[in-house]
Structure formats: C-alpha cells, structure tokens
Amino acid sequence: MRLALLCFCVSLTLSRECCKRVAKKKAPYFEEDYMKITANRNQKVTLSCKSFGWQPITYIWRRDINGTFIKLDVTGEQLSLTQVHNLSEKEDLFTCSAINIYGSELKYFKVIYCGLIDNVH
C-alpha cells in the first residue's frame, strides 16, 4: 500500500514535495524483510538495512549467538562482515531494527558460510 501511494503520487506528476510527504510520514519499512546470503570463507560480506520512511531513522544491529540476539557496536544501515567469527558455525543470523518516531521494523539476515571443513573424529 505504501509503495502504491508513492507510485500514484509520482504518476500524477504532482510536486516532488507531495511525494516526499506521502513517503516519509511513516514508520520505517523495507522492500524485503528477509535475506539469505551465501559467502565463501574469508569473503567480505556487507549486509544492507536500507529502509524507507520518516527521517531520521536509527539502526540497531544484533547477531544471534546460541539463541540470544546480542547487540553489535555498529551504527548505520550497513554491517560489514570481514571474517567468519566462529569457524565451527556454518551460518550466522542477524537482525537489523530500523526505528523512527512512528515505529520500528525488523529485517532478518541469514549468512551461510561455504568452504568450512568439518572436523572428522
């Protein structure tokens, strides 16, 4: 519905200010709320939490460690992963919260690591 209003506003060629008001006076929202990413060992991965809505938008990143989401010391809409933190894990789960004065929205990320060698006992 939100995108439909924005497209309707643009299609009528109303002023840009009108379109900005329609798009911005909203809680944050994402075009996609879930992403699955496959990465090779030692590959740099950047997760993007680009959201739309009323500005300013604050972003909070969390990583799932053993079923508990731990807040990361990262601000902004991107999170760069430069290495696999725990080589025994084959995947990591992350969330990004986008928050403004109208509300909040969550985006989920699943990063699957390829090229990890299982320990043979």
mmCIF file of C-alpha atoms in Angstrom:
data_model
loop_
_atom_site.group_PDB
_atom_site.id
_atom_site.type_symbol
_atom_site.label_atom_id
_atom_site.label_comp_id
_atom_site.label_asym_id
_atom_site.label_seq_id
_atom_site.Cartn_x
_atom_site.Cartn_y
_atom_site.Cartn_z
ATOM 1 C CA MET A 1 0.000 0.000 0.000
ATOM 2 C CA ARG A 2 2.811 2.420 0.886
ATOM 3 C CA LEU A 3 4.552 1.877 -2.444
ATOM 4 C CA ALA A 4 1.233 2.171 -4.267
ATOM 5 C CA LEU A 5 0.627 5.611 -2.753
ATOM 6 C CA LEU A 6 4.089 6.767 -3.727
ATOM 7 C CA CYS A 7 3.702 5.457 -7.291
ATOM 8 C CA PHE A 8 0.261 7.044 -7.555
ATOM 9 C CA CYS A 9 1.677 10.373 -6.433
ATOM 10 C CA VAL A 10 4.515 10.163 -8.956
ATOM 11 C CA SER A 11 2.260 9.008 -11.788
ATOM 12 C CA LEU A 12 0.064 12.083 -11.405
ATOM 13 C CA THR A 13 3.201 14.223 -11.715
ATOM 14 C CA LEU A 14 2.349 16.124 -8.573
ATOM 15 C CA SER A 15 5.034 18.156 -6.911
ATOM 16 C CA ARG A 16 8.046 16.345 -5.501
ATOM 17 C CA GLU A 17 7.204 17.789 -2.093
ATOM 18 C CA CYS A 18 3.859 15.962 -2.159
ATOM 19 C CA CYS A 19 5.610 12.697 -2.960
ATOM 20 C CA LYS A 20 8.114 13.210 -0.152
ATOM 21 C CA ARG A 21 5.302 13.793 2.355
ATOM 22 C CA VAL A 22 3.474 10.637 1.253
ATOM 23 C CA ALA A 23 6.616 8.509 1.521
ATOM 24 C CA LYS A 24 8.108 9.938 4.684
ATOM 25 C CA LYS A 25 5.347 10.238 7.285
ATOM 26 C CA LYS A 26 5.554 6.547 8.025
ATOM 27 C CA ALA A 27 7.280 4.076 10.285
ATOM 28 C CA PRO A 28 10.346 2.515 8.651
ATOM 29 C CA TYR A 29 9.695 -0.240 6.149
ATOM 30 C CA PHE A 30 11.780 -2.487 3.909
ATOM 31 C CA GLU A 31 11.311 -3.681 0.351
ATOM 32 C CA GLU A 32 12.397 -7.109 1.679
ATOM 33 C CA ASP A 33 12.342 -8.151 5.328
ATOM 34 C CA TYR A 34 14.466 -11.316 4.935
ATOM 35 C CA MET A 35 17.692 -12.008 3.059
ATOM 36 C CA LYS A 36 19.667 -15.231 2.715
ATOM 37 C CA ILE A 37 23.279 -14.727 1.669
ATOM 38 C CA THR A 38 25.885 -17.338 0.779
ATOM 39 C CA ALA A 39 29.514 -16.394 1.419
ATOM 40 C CA ASN A 40 32.826 -18.158 0.998
ATOM 41 C CA ARG A 41 35.248 -18.422 3.890
ATOM 42 C CA ASN A 42 37.237 -15.160 4.276
ATOM 43 C CA GLN A 43 34.930 -13.327 1.857
ATOM 44 C CA LYS A 44 33.846 -9.823 2.856
ATOM 45 C CA VAL A 45 30.067 -9.546 3.110
ATOM 46 C CA THR A 46 28.085 -6.338 3.544
ATOM 47 C CA LEU A 47 24.544 -6.529 4.892
ATOM 48 C CA SER A 48 22.306 -3.608 3.956
ATOM 49 C CA CYS A 49 19.405 -2.472 6.082
ATOM 50 C CA LYS A 50 18.190 0.275 3.733
ATOM 51 C CA SER A 51 14.745 1.336 4.839
ATOM 52 C CA PHE A 52 12.211 3.946 3.850
ATOM 53 C CA GLY A 53 10.073 6.202 5.990
ATOM 54 C CA TRP A 54 10.224 9.344 8.073
ATOM 55 C CA GLN A 55 13.780 10.535 8.763
ATOM 56 C CA PRO A 56 15.874 10.296 10.824
ATOM 57 C CA ILE A 57 15.978 6.516 11.070
ATOM 58 C CA THR A 58 18.162 4.834 13.688
ATOM 59 C CA TYR A 59 19.561 1.355 13.028
ATOM 60 C CA ILE A 60 20.371 -1.296 15.636
ATOM 61 C CA TRP A 61 22.184 -4.485 14.587
ATOM 62 C CA ARG A 62 22.092 -7.778 16.502
ATOM 63 C CA ARG A 63 23.743 -11.162 15.972
ATOM 64 C CA ASP A 64 22.224 -14.428 17.151
ATOM 65 C CA ILE A 65 24.670 -16.268 19.396
ATOM 66 C CA ASN A 66 23.273 -19.561 20.708
ATOM 67 C CA GLY A 67 19.672 -18.343 20.511
ATOM 68 C CA THR A 68 20.313 -14.948 22.099
ATOM 69 C CA PHE A 69 20.496 -11.815 19.977
ATOM 70 C CA ILE A 70 23.492 -9.721 21.058
ATOM 71 C CA LYS A 71 23.564 -6.011 20.170
ATOM 72 C CA LEU A 72 26.523 -5.128 17.940
ATOM 73 C CA ASP A 73 28.537 -1.944 18.256
ATOM 74 C CA VAL A 74 27.582 -0.778 14.752
ATOM 75 C CA THR A 75 25.583 2.252 13.679
ATOM 76 C CA GLY A 76 24.223 2.965 10.240
ATOM 77 C CA GLU A 77 22.366 0.969 7.642
ATOM 78 C CA GLN A 78 25.258 -1.328 6.671
ATOM 79 C CA LEU A 79 27.097 -4.082 8.510
ATOM 80 C CA SER A 80 30.376 -5.378 7.062
ATOM 81 C CA LEU A 81 31.478 -8.904 7.894
ATOM 82 C CA THR A 82 35.163 -9.337 7.145
ATOM 83 C CA GLN A 83 35.730 -12.765 8.635
ATOM 84 C CA VAL A 84 33.935 -15.770 9.987
ATOM 85 C CA HIS A 85 33.968 -15.273 13.765
ATOM 86 C CA ASN A 86 33.262 -18.851 14.737
ATOM 87 C CA LEU A 87 34.570 -21.364 12.209
ATOM 88 C CA SER A 88 32.552 -24.182 13.774
ATOM 89 C CA GLU A 89 29.337 -22.453 12.695
ATOM 90 C CA LYS A 90 28.052 -22.879 9.157
ATOM 91 C CA GLU A 91 25.676 -19.925 9.354
ATOM 92 C CA ASP A 92 25.005 -16.716 11.244
ATOM 93 C CA LEU A 93 21.723 -14.953 11.894
ATOM 94 C CA PHE A 94 21.487 -11.174 12.138
ATOM 95 C CA THR A 95 18.684 -8.679 12.622
ATOM 96 C CA CYS A 96 18.537 -5.004 11.865
ATOM 97 C CA SER A 97 15.990 -2.778 13.580
ATOM 98 C CA ALA A 98 15.041 0.434 11.792
ATOM 99 C CA ILE A 99 13.460 2.894 14.227
ATOM 100 C CA ASN A 100 11.906 6.353 13.882
ATOM 101 C CA ILE A 101 9.278 8.398 15.732
ATOM 102 C CA TYR A 102 6.449 6.488 14.013
ATOM 103 C CA GLY A 103 7.599 2.980 14.895
ATOM 104 C CA SER A 104 10.075 0.262 14.023
ATOM 105 C CA GLU A 105 10.582 -2.633 11.651
ATOM 106 C CA LEU A 106 12.887 -5.677 11.667
ATOM 107 C CA LYS A 107 14.894 -7.146 8.817
ATOM 108 C CA TYR A 108 16.410 -10.627 9.139
ATOM 109 C CA PHE A 109 19.613 -11.909 7.547
ATOM 110 C CA LYS A 110 20.892 -15.471 7.287
ATOM 111 C CA VAL A 111 24.539 -15.739 6.192
ATOM 112 C CA ILE A 112 25.558 -19.238 5.115
ATOM 113 C CA TYR A 113 29.310 -19.914 5.008
ATOM 114 C CA CYS A 114 30.723 -22.215 2.331
ATOM 115 C CA GLY A 115 34.138 -23.839 2.346
ATOM 116 C CA LEU A 116 34.230 -24.737 6.030
ATOM 117 C CA ILE A 117 35.797 -28.110 6.710
ATOM 118 C CA ASP A 118 34.001 -30.372 9.157
ATOM 119 C CA ASN A 119 36.182 -31.899 11.850
ATOM 120 C CA VAL A 120 36.331 -35.654 11.357
ATOM 121 C CA HIS A 121 36.579 -37.614 14.600
#
